[in-house]
mmCIF file of C-alpha atoms and ligand atoms in Angstrom:
data_model
loop_
_atom_site.group_PDB
_atom_site.id
_atom_site.type_symbol
_atom_site.label_atom_id
_atom_site.label_comp_id
_atom_site.label_asym_id
_atom_site.label_seq_id
_atom_site.Cartn_x
_atom_site.Cartn_y
_atom_site.Cartn_z
ATOM 1 C CA MET A 194 -167.003 -199.020 56.660
ATOM 2 C CA SER A 195 -168.950 -199.435 53.411
ATOM 3 C CA ARG A 196 -172.496 -198.132 53.451
ATOM 4 C CA LEU A 197 -175.344 -200.595 53.135
ATOM 5 C CA ALA A 198 -178.606 -200.083 51.299
ATOM 6 C CA TYR A 199 -181.845 -201.962 51.700
ATOM 7 C CA VAL A 200 -183.185 -202.945 48.267
ATOM 8 C CA ASN A 201 -186.408 -204.944 48.051
ATOM 9 C CA GLY A 202 -185.763 -206.928 51.217
ATOM 10 C CA ARG A 203 -181.988 -207.380 50.961
ATOM 11 C CA PHE A 204 -179.080 -205.423 52.391
ATOM 12 C CA LEU A 205 -176.409 -204.757 49.793
ATOM 13 C CA ARG A 206 -173.205 -202.767 49.749
ATOM 14 C CA GLN A 207 -174.285 -199.420 48.360
ATOM 15 C CA GLY A 208 -171.735 -199.613 45.557
ATOM 16 C CA ASP A 209 -173.234 -202.926 44.421
ATOM 17 C CA ALA A 210 -176.880 -201.993 44.951
ATOM 18 C CA GLY A 211 -179.117 -201.145 42.018
ATOM 19 C CA VAL A 212 -182.535 -201.390 40.455
ATOM 20 C CA SER A 213 -183.629 -202.190 36.928
ATOM 21 C CA ILE A 214 -183.149 -199.591 34.186
ATOM 22 C CA GLU A 215 -186.857 -200.054 33.572
ATOM 23 C CA ASP A 216 -187.781 -199.019 37.076
ATOM 24 C CA ARG A 217 -190.544 -196.438 36.710
ATOM 25 C CA GLY A 218 -188.857 -194.225 39.261
ATOM 26 C CA TYR A 219 -185.738 -194.050 37.125
ATOM 27 C CA GLN A 220 -187.554 -193.602 33.819
ATOM 28 C CA LEU A 221 -190.632 -191.577 34.750
ATOM 29 C CA GLY A 222 -190.142 -190.255 38.260
ATOM 30 C CA ASP A 223 -193.123 -192.434 39.179
ATOM 31 C CA GLY A 224 -192.529 -192.753 42.885
ATOM 32 C CA ILE A 225 -192.382 -191.076 46.238
ATOM 33 C CA TYR A 226 -189.947 -190.745 49.112
ATOM 34 C CA GLU A 227 -189.836 -189.989 52.790
ATOM 35 C CA VAL A 228 -187.021 -188.833 55.059
ATOM 36 C CA TRP A 229 -186.826 -189.260 58.824
ATOM 37 C CA ALA A 230 -184.321 -187.437 60.977
ATOM 38 C CA VAL A 231 -182.293 -189.904 63.051
ATOM 39 C CA ILE A 232 -181.595 -188.830 66.618
ATOM 40 C CA ASP A 233 -179.636 -191.130 68.933
ATOM 41 C CA GLY A 234 -180.069 -193.892 66.348
ATOM 42 C CA LYS A 235 -183.872 -193.611 66.419
ATOM 43 C CA LEU A 236 -186.526 -192.284 64.023
ATOM 44 C CA ALA A 237 -187.694 -188.751 64.809
ATOM 45 C CA ASP A 238 -191.327 -187.771 64.301
ATOM 46 C CA ALA A 239 -191.937 -191.356 63.125
ATOM 47 C CA GLU A 240 -195.718 -191.187 63.142
ATOM 48 C CA GLY A 241 -195.977 -188.013 61.049
ATOM 49 C CA HIS A 242 -193.687 -189.386 58.359
ATOM 50 C CA PHE A 243 -195.604 -192.679 58.175
ATOM 51 C CA VAL A 244 -198.881 -190.810 57.827
ATOM 52 C CA ARG A 245 -197.481 -188.698 54.979
ATOM 53 C CA LEU A 246 -195.883 -191.744 53.334
ATOM 54 C CA LYS A 247 -199.238 -193.496 53.231
ATOM 55 C CA ARG A 248 -200.900 -190.404 51.830
ATOM 56 C CA SER A 249 -198.274 -189.864 49.110
ATOM 57 C CA LEU A 250 -198.564 -193.509 48.029
ATOM 58 C CA GLY A 251 -202.351 -193.259 48.033
ATOM 59 C CA GLU A 252 -202.268 -190.174 45.791
ATOM 60 C CA LEU A 253 -200.184 -192.150 43.269
ATOM 61 C CA GLN A 254 -202.330 -195.278 43.692
ATOM 62 C CA ILE A 255 -199.347 -197.327 44.813
ATOM 63 C CA ASP A 256 -199.997 -199.879 47.578
ATOM 64 C CA MET A 257 -198.022 -199.718 50.826
ATOM 65 C CA PRO A 258 -195.202 -202.141 49.931
ATOM 66 C CA MET A 259 -195.279 -203.754 53.367
ATOM 67 C CA SER A 260 -196.814 -203.239 56.765
ATOM 68 C CA ARG A 261 -195.815 -200.248 58.810
ATOM 69 C CA GLU A 262 -194.277 -202.604 61.380
ATOM 70 C CA ALA A 263 -192.125 -204.321 58.745
ATOM 71 C CA LEU A 264 -191.125 -200.975 57.288
ATOM 72 C CA THR A 265 -190.137 -199.693 60.727
ATOM 73 C CA VAL A 266 -187.921 -202.757 61.194
ATOM 74 C CA ALA A 267 -186.292 -202.190 57.779
ATOM 75 C CA LEU A 268 -185.720 -198.474 58.461
ATOM 76 C CA ARG A 269 -184.252 -199.115 61.892
ATOM 77 C CA GLU A 270 -182.091 -201.944 60.604
ATOM 78 C CA THR A 271 -180.729 -199.688 57.845
ATOM 79 C CA VAL A 272 -179.906 -197.073 60.473
ATOM 80 C CA ARG A 273 -178.250 -199.683 62.696
ATOM 81 C CA ARG A 274 -176.196 -201.350 59.961
ATOM 82 C CA ASN A 275 -174.904 -197.957 58.835
ATOM 83 C CA ARG A 276 -174.148 -196.971 62.446
ATOM 84 C CA VAL A 277 -176.052 -193.729 62.158
ATOM 85 C CA ARG A 278 -176.607 -192.011 65.486
ATOM 86 C CA TYR A 279 -177.451 -188.569 64.126
ATOM 87 C CA GLY A 280 -178.449 -188.116 60.494
ATOM 88 C CA ILE A 281 -181.202 -189.156 58.139
ATOM 89 C CA VAL A 282 -182.816 -192.292 56.788
ATOM 90 C CA TYR A 283 -184.230 -192.117 53.255
ATOM 91 C CA LEU A 284 -186.999 -194.343 51.902
ATOM 92 C CA GLN A 285 -187.986 -194.407 48.228
ATOM 93 C CA VAL A 286 -190.913 -196.361 46.848
ATOM 94 C CA THR A 287 -191.575 -196.457 43.109
ATOM 95 C CA ARG A 288 -194.367 -198.111 41.171
ATOM 96 C CA GLY A 289 -191.939 -200.834 40.131
ATOM 97 C CA VAL A 290 -190.407 -202.269 36.983
ATOM 98 C CA ALA A 291 -192.337 -202.454 33.719
ATOM 99 C CA ARG A 292 -191.844 -201.862 30.001
ATOM 100 C CA ARG A 293 -191.727 -198.100 29.525
ATOM 101 C CA ASP A 294 -195.170 -196.634 29.030
ATOM 102 C CA HIS A 295 -196.610 -193.528 30.675
ATOM 103 C CA ALA A 296 -199.823 -195.201 31.881
ATOM 104 C CA PHE A 297 -199.677 -197.626 34.807
ATOM 105 C CA PRO A 298 -198.639 -201.220 33.966
ATOM 106 C CA THR A 299 -201.729 -203.256 33.040
ATOM 107 C CA VAL A 300 -200.482 -206.224 35.049
ATOM 108 C CA PRO A 301 -199.677 -204.914 38.530
ATOM 109 C CA VAL A 302 -195.994 -205.023 39.473
ATOM 110 C CA ALA A 303 -194.370 -205.012 42.901
ATOM 111 C CA PRO A 304 -193.213 -201.578 44.071
ATOM 112 C CA THR A 305 -189.466 -201.025 44.335
ATOM 113 C CA VAL A 306 -188.349 -200.216 47.876
ATOM 114 C CA VAL A 307 -184.964 -198.687 48.620
ATOM 115 C CA ILE A 308 -183.712 -197.446 51.993
ATOM 116 C CA THR A 309 -180.433 -195.693 52.700
ATOM 117 C CA ALA A 310 -179.144 -193.931 55.804
ATOM 118 C CA ARG A 311 -176.362 -191.485 56.381
ATOM 119 C CA SER A 312 -174.752 -189.675 59.268
ATOM 120 C CA ILE A 313 -174.690 -185.916 59.615
ATOM 121 C CA ASP A 314 -171.872 -184.286 61.545
ATOM 122 C CA ARG A 315 -173.770 -183.085 64.617
ATOM 123 C CA ASP A 316 -171.168 -180.525 65.684
ATOM 124 C CA GLY A 317 -171.034 -179.162 62.144
ATOM 125 C CA ALA A 318 -174.833 -178.855 62.054
ATOM 126 C CA GLU A 319 -174.873 -177.041 65.394
ATOM 127 C CA ALA A 320 -172.096 -174.703 64.250
ATOM 128 C CA LYS A 321 -174.089 -173.895 61.116
ATOM 129 C CA ALA A 322 -177.218 -173.218 63.170
ATOM 130 C CA ALA A 323 -175.220 -171.017 65.564
ATOM 131 C CA LYS A 324 -173.983 -168.923 62.644
ATOM 132 C CA GLY A 325 -177.179 -168.932 60.590
ATOM 133 C CA VAL A 326 -177.495 -169.385 56.836
ATOM 134 C CA SER A 327 -178.276 -167.235 53.831
ATOM 135 C CA VAL A 328 -181.025 -167.930 51.305
ATOM 136 C CA ILE A 329 -182.022 -166.618 47.907
ATOM 137 C CA THR A 330 -185.533 -166.077 46.543
ATOM 138 C CA LEU A 331 -186.751 -167.568 43.275
ATOM 139 C CA PRO A 332 -190.081 -167.935 41.486
ATOM 140 C CA ASP A 333 -191.897 -171.121 42.457
ATOM 141 C CA ASN A 334 -192.279 -172.884 39.119
ATOM 142 C CA ARG A 335 -193.272 -176.342 40.397
ATOM 143 C CA TRP A 336 -196.368 -178.332 39.495
ATOM 144 C CA GLY A 337 -199.724 -178.100 41.298
ATOM 145 C CA ARG A 338 -199.320 -181.134 43.613
ATOM 146 C CA CYS A 339 -196.426 -180.153 45.849
ATOM 147 C CA ASP A 340 -198.347 -181.779 48.726
ATOM 148 C CA ILE A 341 -197.186 -185.167 47.372
ATOM 149 C CA LYS A 342 -193.601 -186.018 48.292
ATOM 150 C CA THR A 343 -192.680 -187.312 44.859
ATOM 151 C CA ILE A 344 -189.189 -188.032 43.583
ATOM 152 C CA ASN A 345 -189.824 -185.485 40.778
ATOM 153 C CA LEU A 346 -187.563 -182.820 42.195
ATOM 154 C CA LEU A 347 -186.136 -181.063 39.165
ATOM 155 C CA PRO A 348 -187.390 -177.540 40.021
ATOM 156 C CA ASN A 349 -186.154 -178.067 43.593
ATOM 157 C CA VAL A 350 -182.794 -179.329 42.300
ATOM 158 C CA LEU A 351 -182.353 -176.279 40.049
ATOM 159 C CA ALA A 352 -183.408 -173.901 42.827
ATOM 160 C CA LYS A 353 -181.006 -175.488 45.287
ATOM 161 C CA GLN A 354 -178.160 -175.361 42.775
ATOM 162 C CA ALA A 355 -178.871 -171.662 42.135
ATOM 163 C CA ALA A 356 -178.770 -171.058 45.898
ATOM 164 C CA LYS A 357 -175.496 -172.956 46.180
ATOM 165 C CA GLU A 358 -173.932 -170.922 43.383
ATOM 166 C CA GLU A 359 -174.798 -167.774 45.357
ATOM 167 C CA GLY A 360 -173.261 -169.234 48.513
ATOM 168 C CA GLY A 361 -176.731 -169.843 49.941
ATOM 169 C CA PHE A 362 -178.096 -172.775 51.937
ATOM 170 C CA GLU A 363 -181.614 -172.709 50.569
ATOM 171 C CA ALA A 364 -183.898 -171.069 48.003
ATOM 172 C CA LEU A 365 -187.180 -169.604 49.209
ATOM 173 C CA LEU A 366 -189.780 -170.141 46.502
ATOM 174 C CA VAL A 367 -192.200 -167.322 45.742
ATOM 175 C CA ASP A 368 -195.612 -167.687 44.106
ATOM 176 C CA ALA A 369 -197.213 -165.438 41.475
ATOM 177 C CA ASP A 370 -198.691 -163.226 44.232
ATOM 178 C CA GLY A 371 -195.264 -162.528 45.705
ATOM 179 C CA LEU A 372 -195.904 -164.799 48.691
ATOM 180 C CA VAL A 373 -193.293 -167.266 49.922
ATOM 181 C CA THR A 374 -194.519 -170.838 49.534
ATOM 182 C CA GLU A 375 -191.657 -172.795 51.126
ATOM 183 C CA GLY A 376 -188.000 -173.653 50.645
ATOM 184 C CA ALA A 377 -186.693 -175.985 47.941
ATOM 185 C CA SER A 378 -186.338 -178.667 50.628
ATOM 186 C CA SER A 379 -187.790 -177.042 53.736
ATOM 187 C CA ASN A 380 -190.717 -175.063 55.094
ATOM 188 C CA ALA A 381 -190.198 -171.352 55.625
ATOM 189 C CA TRP A 382 -191.077 -169.315 58.718
ATOM 190 C CA ILE A 383 -190.838 -165.775 59.977
ATOM 191 C CA VAL A 384 -191.179 -164.125 63.346
ATOM 192 C CA ASP A 385 -193.004 -161.006 62.229
ATOM 193 C CA ARG A 386 -192.749 -157.427 63.568
ATOM 194 C CA GLU A 387 -195.404 -158.265 66.170
ATOM 195 C CA GLY A 388 -193.505 -161.331 67.357
ATOM 196 C CA VAL A 389 -195.964 -163.776 65.746
ATOM 197 C CA LEU A 390 -194.573 -166.953 64.150
ATOM 198 C CA ARG A 391 -195.908 -167.348 60.640
ATOM 199 C CA THR A 392 -195.631 -170.154 58.114
ATOM 200 C CA ARG A 393 -197.604 -170.794 54.933
ATOM 201 C CA ASP A 394 -200.943 -172.599 55.345
ATOM 202 C CA THR A 395 -201.342 -176.085 53.878
ATOM 203 C CA GLY A 396 -204.179 -174.914 51.630
ATOM 204 C CA ALA A 397 -201.359 -173.495 49.494
ATOM 205 C CA ASN A 398 -199.354 -175.644 47.104
ATOM 206 C CA ILE A 399 -196.689 -176.768 49.576
ATOM 207 C CA LEU A 400 -195.383 -179.930 51.167
ATOM 208 C CA ARG A 401 -196.969 -180.531 54.551
ATOM 209 C CA GLY A 402 -193.713 -180.685 56.433
ATOM 210 C CA VAL A 403 -193.686 -183.093 59.342
ATOM 211 C CA THR A 404 -191.132 -180.945 61.144
ATOM 212 C CA ARG A 405 -193.333 -177.905 60.463
ATOM 213 C CA LEU A 406 -196.253 -179.631 62.177
ATOM 214 C CA SER A 407 -194.196 -180.572 65.231
ATOM 215 C CA ILE A 408 -192.729 -177.086 65.451
ATOM 216 C CA ILE A 409 -196.239 -175.601 65.504
ATOM 217 C CA ASP A 410 -196.930 -177.722 68.611
ATOM 218 C CA VAL A 411 -193.559 -177.152 70.235
ATOM 219 C CA ALA A 412 -193.820 -173.383 69.665
ATOM 220 C CA ARG A 413 -197.365 -173.146 71.022
ATOM 221 C CA GLN A 414 -196.367 -175.184 74.060
ATOM 222 C CA ALA A 415 -193.519 -172.750 74.624
ATOM 223 C CA GLY A 416 -196.056 -169.904 74.612
ATOM 224 C CA TYR A 417 -195.457 -168.451 71.149
ATOM 225 C CA LYS A 418 -198.312 -167.308 68.967
ATOM 226 C CA VAL A 419 -198.280 -169.253 65.676
ATOM 227 C CA GLU A 420 -200.301 -168.433 62.581
ATOM 228 C CA GLU A 421 -200.511 -170.445 59.369
ATOM 229 C CA ARG A 422 -200.629 -167.338 57.231
ATOM 230 C CA PRO A 423 -198.626 -166.319 54.151
ATOM 231 C CA PHE A 424 -195.916 -163.658 54.093
ATOM 232 C CA THR A 425 -194.291 -161.726 51.282
ATOM 233 C CA VAL A 426 -190.578 -161.559 50.526
ATOM 234 C CA ALA A 427 -190.625 -157.951 51.782
ATOM 235 C CA GLU A 428 -192.186 -159.100 55.078
ATOM 236 C CA ALA A 429 -189.543 -161.799 55.416
ATOM 237 C CA LYS A 430 -186.754 -159.288 54.802
ATOM 238 C CA ALA A 431 -188.250 -156.957 57.416
ATOM 239 C CA ALA A 432 -189.049 -159.736 59.900
ATOM 240 C CA ARG A 433 -187.434 -160.054 63.312
ATOM 241 C CA GLU A 434 -186.393 -163.585 62.425
ATOM 242 C CA VAL A 435 -186.568 -166.066 59.569
ATOM 243 C CA PHE A 436 -185.924 -169.788 59.742
ATOM 244 C CA VAL A 437 -186.522 -172.963 57.765
ATOM 245 C CA THR A 438 -187.521 -176.410 59.007
ATOM 246 C CA GLY A 439 -187.131 -179.949 57.683
ATOM 247 C CA ALA A 440 -185.992 -183.433 58.636
ATOM 248 C CA GLY A 441 -182.444 -182.699 57.460
ATOM 249 C CA ALA A 442 -181.953 -179.135 58.707
ATOM 250 C CA LEU A 443 -184.315 -179.479 61.722
ATOM 251 C CA VAL A 444 -184.637 -175.760 62.549
ATOM 252 C CA MET A 445 -182.156 -173.556 60.692
ATOM 253 C CA PRO A 446 -181.976 -169.798 61.345
ATOM 254 C CA VAL A 447 -181.760 -167.609 58.241
ATOM 255 C CA VAL A 448 -179.651 -164.475 58.604
ATOM 256 C CA ARG A 449 -179.654 -163.161 55.032
ATOM 257 C CA ILE A 450 -182.230 -163.127 52.215
ATOM 258 C CA ASP A 451 -180.752 -162.187 48.830
ATOM 259 C CA ASP A 452 -178.746 -159.064 49.708
ATOM 260 C CA SER A 453 -180.659 -158.123 52.863
ATOM 261 C CA PRO A 454 -179.583 -159.101 56.366
ATOM 262 C CA VAL A 455 -182.406 -160.401 58.548
ATOM 263 C CA GLY A 456 -182.694 -158.613 61.907
ATOM 264 C CA ASN A 457 -179.213 -157.907 63.206
ATOM 265 C CA GLY A 458 -177.683 -160.499 60.867
ATOM 266 C CA HIS A 459 -177.391 -163.133 63.598
ATOM 267 C CA PRO A 460 -179.648 -166.097 64.429
ATOM 268 C CA GLY A 461 -182.682 -164.931 66.375
ATOM 269 C CA GLU A 462 -183.645 -166.004 69.882
ATOM 270 C CA VAL A 463 -186.876 -167.688 68.830
ATOM 271 C CA ALA A 464 -185.310 -169.833 66.107
ATOM 272 C CA SER A 465 -182.465 -170.881 68.384
ATOM 273 C CA ALA A 466 -184.857 -171.696 71.241
ATOM 274 C CA LEU A 467 -187.114 -173.669 68.912
ATOM 275 C CA ARG A 468 -184.197 -175.644 67.529
ATOM 276 C CA ALA A 469 -183.200 -176.681 71.037
ATOM 277 C CA ALA A 470 -186.813 -177.412 72.037
ATOM 278 C CA TYR A 471 -187.452 -179.439 68.880
ATOM 279 C CA ILE A 472 -184.290 -181.525 69.330
ATOM 280 C CA GLU A 473 -185.298 -182.138 72.947
ATOM 281 C CA HIS A 474 -188.811 -183.120 71.825
ATOM 282 C CA VAL A 475 -187.635 -185.614 69.202
ATOM 283 C CA THR A 476 -184.982 -186.994 71.502
ATOM 284 C CA GLN A 477 -187.761 -187.859 73.972
ATOM 285 C CA THR A 478 -190.186 -189.238 71.382
ATOM 286 C CA ALA A 479 -188.007 -190.931 68.722
ATOM 287 C CA VAL A 480 -188.596 -194.674 68.207
HETATM 288 N N1 LIG B 799 -190.789 -178.663 51.745
HETATM 289 C C1 LIG B 799 -190.102 -179.352 50.823
HETATM 290 C C2 LIG B 799 -190.246 -178.963 49.387
HETATM 291 C C3 LIG B 799 -189.270 -180.420 51.202
HETATM 292 O O1 LIG B 799 -188.611 -181.115 50.279
HETATM 293 C C4 LIG B 799 -189.147 -180.728 52.580
HETATM 294 C C5 LIG B 799 -188.284 -181.819 53.031
HETATM 295 O O2 LIG B 799 -187.602 -182.450 52.294
HETATM 296 C C6 LIG B 799 -189.877 -179.975 53.501
HETATM 297 C C7 LIG B 799 -190.697 -178.963 53.058
HETATM 298 C C8 LIG B 799 -189.796 -180.279 54.964
HETATM 299 O O3 LIG B 799 -190.533 -181.426 55.256
HETATM 300 P P1 LIG B 799 -190.205 -182.338 56.516
HETATM 301 O O4 LIG B 799 -190.257 -181.429 57.700
HETATM 302 O O5 LIG B 799 -191.289 -183.335 56.540
HETATM 303 O O6 LIG B 799 -188.851 -182.900 56.297
#
């Protein structure tokens, strides 16, 4: 089955789909994106992703390209036409097409809207989570507005490639004070020596992960103590557990950081329990 992409209101075979070479996303990275996990063919944590989408667009002064209702229909239709039951749906909105110039076009142009969806092998994902993943640490050299989910991902791309070359799943990014900010495409968590769940606060220069927010709720409801408080690389290496969260990975236990095993080198109880609880939560609430 060929994959179908939604491009400005039309469904096209992905191989035939395209946008102008003067799209500002292509030329200047002038756009944002959002990713929803798809569970049982539905959008997980839908509300949180819509809220962040609106905020990202607002920060770039790009109008919502269509109503939330219309966007929901387009996202769900892309999921349906691609027969995705478990996977992700990707939305990208750029400022649109205009003659190349750094400043915004003087005559407003329509934003470019692209949606794609793809399946993730659920058994493979569960097997990976059951085994745990390794990560590397790297200096966080991104810009000062990581709270905006922009398509400018070059530092993240390079970090992820470096992790891949080391056989790692993710790169944990570390700020100038030696504190972990987040992963290249995930939020980072530890279960510290006292059994407290810790993840970086959103006052720091990080993306406000939608999964992160849900996990805070799910964990508190399960009786865990959660603190939005930074941790160092040394604390992560000495932690009982480490895990990362995101719409693609959901909750992924980390069993090695650089050359140090985490805990006993196997996924921890808390991360595994939270993964199950989060999947249960989104299965109940997905739309
Ligand atoms: N941090 C970064 C840099 C990301 O790119 C992502 C997801 O792509 C996340 C965190 C996790 O965010 P979410 O849970 O909303 O997918």
